PDB file of C-alpha atoms and ligand atoms in Angstrom:
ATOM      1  CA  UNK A   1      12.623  17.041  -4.277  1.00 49.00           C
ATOM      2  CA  UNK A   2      11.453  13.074  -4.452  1.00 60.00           C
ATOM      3  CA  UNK A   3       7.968  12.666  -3.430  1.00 64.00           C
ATOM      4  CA  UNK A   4       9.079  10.909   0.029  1.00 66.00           C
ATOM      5  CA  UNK A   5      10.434  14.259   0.633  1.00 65.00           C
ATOM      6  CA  UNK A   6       7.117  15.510  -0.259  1.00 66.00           C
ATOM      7  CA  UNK A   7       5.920  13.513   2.782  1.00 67.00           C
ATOM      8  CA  UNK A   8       8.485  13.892   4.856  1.00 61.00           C
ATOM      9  CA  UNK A   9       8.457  17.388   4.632  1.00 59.00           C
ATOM     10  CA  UNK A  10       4.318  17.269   5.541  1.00 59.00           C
ATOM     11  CA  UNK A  11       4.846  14.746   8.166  1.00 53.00           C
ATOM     12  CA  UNK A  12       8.053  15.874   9.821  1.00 47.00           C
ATOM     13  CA  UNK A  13       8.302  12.843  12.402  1.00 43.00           C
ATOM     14  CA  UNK A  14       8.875  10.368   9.832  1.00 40.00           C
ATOM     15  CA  UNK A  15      11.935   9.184   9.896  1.00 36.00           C
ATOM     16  CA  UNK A  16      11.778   5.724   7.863  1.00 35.00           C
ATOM     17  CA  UNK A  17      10.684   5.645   4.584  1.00 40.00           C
ATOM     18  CA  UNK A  18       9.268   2.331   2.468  1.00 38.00           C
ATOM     19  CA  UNK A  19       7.641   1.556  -0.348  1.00 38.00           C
ATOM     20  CA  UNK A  20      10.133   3.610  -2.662  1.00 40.00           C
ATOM     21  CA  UNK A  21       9.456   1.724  -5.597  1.00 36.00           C
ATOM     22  CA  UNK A  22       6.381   4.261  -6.340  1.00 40.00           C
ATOM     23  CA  UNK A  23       8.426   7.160  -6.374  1.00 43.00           C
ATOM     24  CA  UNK A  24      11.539   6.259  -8.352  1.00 40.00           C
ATOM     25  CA  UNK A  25      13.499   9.304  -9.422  1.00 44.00           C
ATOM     26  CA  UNK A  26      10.871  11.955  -9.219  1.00 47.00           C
ATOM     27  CA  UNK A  27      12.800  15.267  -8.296  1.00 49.00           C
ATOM     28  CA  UNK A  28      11.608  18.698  -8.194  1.00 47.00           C
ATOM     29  CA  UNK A  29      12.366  21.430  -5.800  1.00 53.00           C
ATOM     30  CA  UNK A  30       9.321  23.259  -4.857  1.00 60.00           C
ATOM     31  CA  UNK A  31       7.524  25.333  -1.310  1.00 69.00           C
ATOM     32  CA  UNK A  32       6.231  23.972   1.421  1.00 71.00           C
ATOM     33  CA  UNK A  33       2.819  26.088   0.518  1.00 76.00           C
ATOM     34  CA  UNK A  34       3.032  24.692  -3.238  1.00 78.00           C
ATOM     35  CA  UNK A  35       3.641  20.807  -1.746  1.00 78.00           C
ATOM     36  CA  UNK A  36       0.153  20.920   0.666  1.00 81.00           C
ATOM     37  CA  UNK A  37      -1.717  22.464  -2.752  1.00 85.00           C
ATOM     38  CA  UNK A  38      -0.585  19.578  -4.312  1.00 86.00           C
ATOM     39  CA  UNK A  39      -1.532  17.223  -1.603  1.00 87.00           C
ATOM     40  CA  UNK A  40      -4.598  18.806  -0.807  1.00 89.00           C
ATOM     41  CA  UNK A  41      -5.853  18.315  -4.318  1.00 90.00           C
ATOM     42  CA  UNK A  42      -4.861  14.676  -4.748  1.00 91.00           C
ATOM     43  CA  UNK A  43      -6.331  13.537  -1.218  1.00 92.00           C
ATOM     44  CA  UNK A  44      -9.545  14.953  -2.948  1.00 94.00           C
ATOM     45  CA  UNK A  45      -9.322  13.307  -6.340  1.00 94.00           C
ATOM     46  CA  UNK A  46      -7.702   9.937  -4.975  1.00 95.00           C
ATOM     47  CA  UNK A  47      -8.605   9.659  -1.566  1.00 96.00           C
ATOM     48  CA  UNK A  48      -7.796   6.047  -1.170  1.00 97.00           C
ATOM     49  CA  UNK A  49      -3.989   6.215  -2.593  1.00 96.00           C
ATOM     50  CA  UNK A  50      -3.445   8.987  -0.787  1.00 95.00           C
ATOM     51  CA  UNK A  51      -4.226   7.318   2.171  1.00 96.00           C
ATOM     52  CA  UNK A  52      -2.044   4.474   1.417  1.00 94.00           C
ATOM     53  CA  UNK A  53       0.774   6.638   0.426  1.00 92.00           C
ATOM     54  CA  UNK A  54       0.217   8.255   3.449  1.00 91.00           C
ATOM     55  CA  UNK A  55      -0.052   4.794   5.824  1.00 92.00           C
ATOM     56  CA  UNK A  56       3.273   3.763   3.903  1.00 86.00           C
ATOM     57  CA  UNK A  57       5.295   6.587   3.667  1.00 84.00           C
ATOM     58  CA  UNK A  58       4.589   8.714   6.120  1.00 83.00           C
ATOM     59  CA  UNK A  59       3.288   6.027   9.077  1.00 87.00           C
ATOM     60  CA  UNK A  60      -0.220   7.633   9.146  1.00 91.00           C
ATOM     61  CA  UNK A  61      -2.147   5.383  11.769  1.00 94.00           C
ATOM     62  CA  UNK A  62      -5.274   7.182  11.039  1.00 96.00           C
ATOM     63  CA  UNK A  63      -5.250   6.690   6.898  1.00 95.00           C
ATOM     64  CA  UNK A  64      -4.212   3.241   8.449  1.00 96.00           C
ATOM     65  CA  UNK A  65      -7.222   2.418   9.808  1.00 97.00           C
ATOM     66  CA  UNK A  66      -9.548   4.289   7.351  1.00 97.00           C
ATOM     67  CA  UNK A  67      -7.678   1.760   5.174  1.00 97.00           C
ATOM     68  CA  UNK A  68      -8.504  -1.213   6.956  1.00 98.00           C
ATOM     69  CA  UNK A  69     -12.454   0.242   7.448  1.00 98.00           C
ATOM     70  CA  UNK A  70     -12.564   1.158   2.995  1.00 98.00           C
ATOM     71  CA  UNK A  71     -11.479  -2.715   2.664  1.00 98.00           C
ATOM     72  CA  UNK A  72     -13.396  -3.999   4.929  1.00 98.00           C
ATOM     73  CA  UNK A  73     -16.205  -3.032   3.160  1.00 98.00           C
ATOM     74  CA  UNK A  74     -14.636  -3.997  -0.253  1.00 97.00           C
ATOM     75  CA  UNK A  75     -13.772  -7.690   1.096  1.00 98.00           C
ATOM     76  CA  UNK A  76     -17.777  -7.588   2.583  1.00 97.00           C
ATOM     77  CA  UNK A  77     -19.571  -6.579  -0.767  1.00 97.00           C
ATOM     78  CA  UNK A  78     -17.612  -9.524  -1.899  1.00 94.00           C
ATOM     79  CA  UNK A  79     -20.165 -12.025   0.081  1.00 92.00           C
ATOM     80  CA  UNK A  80     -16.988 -12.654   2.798  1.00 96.00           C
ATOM     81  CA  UNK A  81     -18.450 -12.449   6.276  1.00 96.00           C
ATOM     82  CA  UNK A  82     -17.564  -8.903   7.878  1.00 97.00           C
ATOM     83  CA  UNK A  83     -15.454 -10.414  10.450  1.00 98.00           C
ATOM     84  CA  UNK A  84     -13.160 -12.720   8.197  1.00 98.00           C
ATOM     85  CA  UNK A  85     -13.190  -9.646   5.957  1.00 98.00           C
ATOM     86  CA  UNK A  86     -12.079  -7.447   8.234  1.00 98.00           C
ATOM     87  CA  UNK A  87      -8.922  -9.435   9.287  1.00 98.00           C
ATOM     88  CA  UNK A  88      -8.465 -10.250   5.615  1.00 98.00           C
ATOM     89  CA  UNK A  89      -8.588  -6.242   5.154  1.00 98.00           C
ATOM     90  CA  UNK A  90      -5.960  -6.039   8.088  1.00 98.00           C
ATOM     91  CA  UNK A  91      -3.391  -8.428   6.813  1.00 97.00           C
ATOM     92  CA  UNK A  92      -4.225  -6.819   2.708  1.00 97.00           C
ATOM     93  CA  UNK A  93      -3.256  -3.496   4.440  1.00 97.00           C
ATOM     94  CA  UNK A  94      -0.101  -4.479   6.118  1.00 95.00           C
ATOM     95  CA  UNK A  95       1.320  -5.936   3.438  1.00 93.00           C
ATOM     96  CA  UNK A  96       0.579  -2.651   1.090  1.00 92.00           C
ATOM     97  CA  UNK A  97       1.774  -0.453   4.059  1.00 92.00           C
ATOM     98  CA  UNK A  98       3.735  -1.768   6.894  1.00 89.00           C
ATOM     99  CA  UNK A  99       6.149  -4.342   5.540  1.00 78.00           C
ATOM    100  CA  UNK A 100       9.636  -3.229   4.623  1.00 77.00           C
ATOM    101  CA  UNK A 101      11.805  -2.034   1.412  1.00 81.00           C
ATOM    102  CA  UNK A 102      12.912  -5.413  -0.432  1.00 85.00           C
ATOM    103  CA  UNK A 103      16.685  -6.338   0.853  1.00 85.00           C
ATOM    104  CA  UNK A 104      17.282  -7.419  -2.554  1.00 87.00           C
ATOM    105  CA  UNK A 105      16.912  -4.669  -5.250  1.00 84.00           C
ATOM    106  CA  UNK A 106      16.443  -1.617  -2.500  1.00 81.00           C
ATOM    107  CA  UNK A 107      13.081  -0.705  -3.013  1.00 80.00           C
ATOM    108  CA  UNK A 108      13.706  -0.069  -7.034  1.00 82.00           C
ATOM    109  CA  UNK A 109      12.190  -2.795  -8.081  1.00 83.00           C
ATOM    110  CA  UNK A 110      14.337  -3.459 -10.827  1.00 85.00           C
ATOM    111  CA  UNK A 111      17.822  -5.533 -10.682  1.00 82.00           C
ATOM    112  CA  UNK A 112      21.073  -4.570 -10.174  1.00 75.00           C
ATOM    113  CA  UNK A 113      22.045  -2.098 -13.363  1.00 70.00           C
ATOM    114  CA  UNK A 114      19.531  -3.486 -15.579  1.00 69.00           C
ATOM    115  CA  UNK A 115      16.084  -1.439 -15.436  1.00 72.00           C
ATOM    116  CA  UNK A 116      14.418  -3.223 -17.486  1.00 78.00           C
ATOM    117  CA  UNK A 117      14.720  -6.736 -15.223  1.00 86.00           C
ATOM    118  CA  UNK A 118      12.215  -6.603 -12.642  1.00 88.00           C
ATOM    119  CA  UNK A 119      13.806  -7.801  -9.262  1.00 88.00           C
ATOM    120  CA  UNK A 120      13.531 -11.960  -9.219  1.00 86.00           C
ATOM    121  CA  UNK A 121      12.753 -11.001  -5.536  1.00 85.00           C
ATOM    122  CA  UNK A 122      10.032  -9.187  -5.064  1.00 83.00           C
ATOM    123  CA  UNK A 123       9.318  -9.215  -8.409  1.00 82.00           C
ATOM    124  CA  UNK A 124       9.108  -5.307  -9.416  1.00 82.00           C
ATOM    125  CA  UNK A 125       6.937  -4.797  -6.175  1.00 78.00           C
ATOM    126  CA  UNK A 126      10.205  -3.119  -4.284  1.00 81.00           C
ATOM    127  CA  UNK A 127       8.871  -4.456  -0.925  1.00 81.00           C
ATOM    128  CA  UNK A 128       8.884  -7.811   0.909  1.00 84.00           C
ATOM    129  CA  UNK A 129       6.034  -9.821   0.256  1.00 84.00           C
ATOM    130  CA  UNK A 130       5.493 -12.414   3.003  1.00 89.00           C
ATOM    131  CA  UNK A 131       4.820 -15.901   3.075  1.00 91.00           C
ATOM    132  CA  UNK A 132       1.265 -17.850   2.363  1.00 95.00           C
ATOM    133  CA  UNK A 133       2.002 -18.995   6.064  1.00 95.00           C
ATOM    134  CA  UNK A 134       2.314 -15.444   7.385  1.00 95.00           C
ATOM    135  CA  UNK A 135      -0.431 -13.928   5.865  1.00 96.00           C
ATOM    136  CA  UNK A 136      -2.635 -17.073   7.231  1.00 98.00           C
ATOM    137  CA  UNK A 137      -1.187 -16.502  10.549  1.00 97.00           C
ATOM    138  CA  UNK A 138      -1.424 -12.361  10.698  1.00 97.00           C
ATOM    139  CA  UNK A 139      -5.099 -13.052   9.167  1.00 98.00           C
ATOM    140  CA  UNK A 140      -5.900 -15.818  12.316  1.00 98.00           C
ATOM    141  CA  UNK A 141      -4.375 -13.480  15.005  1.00 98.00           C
ATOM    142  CA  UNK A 142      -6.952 -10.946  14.025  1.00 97.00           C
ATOM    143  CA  UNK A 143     -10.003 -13.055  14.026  1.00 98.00           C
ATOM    144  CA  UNK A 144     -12.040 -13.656  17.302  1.00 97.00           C
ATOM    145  CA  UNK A 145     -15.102 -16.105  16.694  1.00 97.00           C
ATOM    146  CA  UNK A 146     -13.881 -18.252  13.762  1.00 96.00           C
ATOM    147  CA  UNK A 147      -9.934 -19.613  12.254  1.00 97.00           C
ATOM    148  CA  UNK A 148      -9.153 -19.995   8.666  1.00 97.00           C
ATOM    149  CA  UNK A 149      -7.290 -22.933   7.621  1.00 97.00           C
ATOM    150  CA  UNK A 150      -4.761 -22.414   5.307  1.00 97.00           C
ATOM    151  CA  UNK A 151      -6.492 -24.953   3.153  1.00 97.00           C
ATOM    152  CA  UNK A 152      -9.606 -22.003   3.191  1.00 97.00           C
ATOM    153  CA  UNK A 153      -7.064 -19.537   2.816  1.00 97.00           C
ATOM    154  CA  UNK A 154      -5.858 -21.190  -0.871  1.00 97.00           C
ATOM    155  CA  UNK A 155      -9.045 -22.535  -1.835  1.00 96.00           C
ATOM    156  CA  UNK A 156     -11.544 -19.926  -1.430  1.00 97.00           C
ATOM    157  CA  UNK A 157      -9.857 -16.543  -0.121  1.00 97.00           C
ATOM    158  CA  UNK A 158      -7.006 -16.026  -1.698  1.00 97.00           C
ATOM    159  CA  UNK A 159      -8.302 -13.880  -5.011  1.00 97.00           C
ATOM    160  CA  UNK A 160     -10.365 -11.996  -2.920  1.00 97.00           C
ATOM    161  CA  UNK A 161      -6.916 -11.220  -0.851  1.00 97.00           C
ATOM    162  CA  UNK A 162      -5.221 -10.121  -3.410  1.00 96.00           C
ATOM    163  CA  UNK A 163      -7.550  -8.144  -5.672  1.00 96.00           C
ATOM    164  CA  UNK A 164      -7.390  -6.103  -2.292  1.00 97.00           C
ATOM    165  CA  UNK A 165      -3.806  -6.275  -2.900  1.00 94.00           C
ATOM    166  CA  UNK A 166      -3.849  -5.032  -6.573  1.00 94.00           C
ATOM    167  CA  UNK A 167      -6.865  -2.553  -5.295  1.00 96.00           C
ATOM    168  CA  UNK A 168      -4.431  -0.770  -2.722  1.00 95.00           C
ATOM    169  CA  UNK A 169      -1.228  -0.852  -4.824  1.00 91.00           C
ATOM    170  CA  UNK A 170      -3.139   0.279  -8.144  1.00 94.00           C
ATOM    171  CA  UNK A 171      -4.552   3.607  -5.821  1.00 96.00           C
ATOM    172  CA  UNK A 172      -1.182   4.202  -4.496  1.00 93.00           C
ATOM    173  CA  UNK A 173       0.256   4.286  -7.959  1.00 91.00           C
ATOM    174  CA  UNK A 174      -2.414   6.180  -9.706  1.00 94.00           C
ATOM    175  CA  UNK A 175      -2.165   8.406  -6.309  1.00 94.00           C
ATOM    176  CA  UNK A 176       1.654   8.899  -6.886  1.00 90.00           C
ATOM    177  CA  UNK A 177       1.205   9.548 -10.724  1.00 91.00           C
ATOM    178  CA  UNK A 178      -1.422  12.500  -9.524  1.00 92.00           C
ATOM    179  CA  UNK A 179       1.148  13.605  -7.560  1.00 89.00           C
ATOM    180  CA  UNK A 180       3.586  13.778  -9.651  1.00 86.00           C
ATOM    181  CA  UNK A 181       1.998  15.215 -12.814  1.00 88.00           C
ATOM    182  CA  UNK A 182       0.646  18.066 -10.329  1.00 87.00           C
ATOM    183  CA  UNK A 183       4.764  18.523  -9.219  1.00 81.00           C
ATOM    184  CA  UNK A 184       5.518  19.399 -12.830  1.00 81.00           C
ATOM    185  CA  UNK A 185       2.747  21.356 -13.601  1.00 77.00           C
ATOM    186  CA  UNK A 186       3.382  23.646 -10.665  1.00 63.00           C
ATOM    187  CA  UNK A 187       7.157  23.811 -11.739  1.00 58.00           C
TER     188      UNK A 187
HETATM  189 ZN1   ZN B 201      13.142  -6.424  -4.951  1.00 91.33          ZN
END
């Protein structure tokens, strides 16, 4: 059983499934019973990629916004003003979570037949990444009192964006890895 299986099987109304990259050919049949253990345990030694994995795999809109509120805070300690960190938080977490398996390479990550070549696409990520101009513009639609230019965006927010990209995706994966080396000890 894959690990989106593993989700599926705990979330039963899930019916699309992204971000398959983080998965890739983990199999392993196993119980219901023995799956919750399993994701009991993780949720309680990796709380914040097990939310993600949750938000992206399973559509969670609760771990969604937990999400949002964990990187809100993170963006915040990082001297950003709560509200522009809280729509930076928004578009970091819709990225990680929302946006779908790359058309290129599938979701593997990897091109065509050759597993060592990350995908020239979404370069080994397995999902679309969007555009400077879209993450500007999803950023602005969620701010109230103030805009940020896109010359801000480049200049001054940017790294703090993504290190709440790398933050989410490096939880997911050390999440998934929890996960998995839990599957095969239970085998
Ligand atoms: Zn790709």
């Amino acid at each position: 059983m894959s690990i989106e299986q593993v989700f599926v099987k705990q979330c039963p109304k899930t019916t699309a499934l992204n971000g398959g990259s983080v998965f890739r050919g983990a199999t392993n049949p196993l119980k219901l019973a023995d799956i919750l253990v399993v994701l009991g345990y993780v949720q309680h030694t990796q709380p914040i990629g097990s939310m993600v994995l949750n938000a992206q795999i399973a559509g969670d809109t609760k771990d969604r916004k937990r999400l949002v509120a964990t990187m809100t805070d993170f963006l915040h300690a990082q001297v950003i003003p709560r509200e522009l960190a809280g729509a930076l938080a928004e578009a970091a977490v819709h990225e990680v979570c929302d946006t779908s398996t790359c058309s290129k390479c599938k979701g593997t990550g990897v091109t065509n037949g050759k597993s060592n070549q990350p995908c020239s696409k979404c370069e080994g990520v397995g999902r679309e990444t969007p555009s400077e101009r879209s993450v500007v513009r999803y950023v602005n639609k969620h701010l109230t009192t103030m805009m940020m230019s896109r010359h801000a965006y480049r200049l001054r927010w940017y790294p703090h964006y993504m290190d709440a990209i790398d933050r989410l995706n490096v939880e997911a994966n050390n999440a998934a890895h929890a996960i998995r080396r839990k599957l095969r000890e239970d085998d």
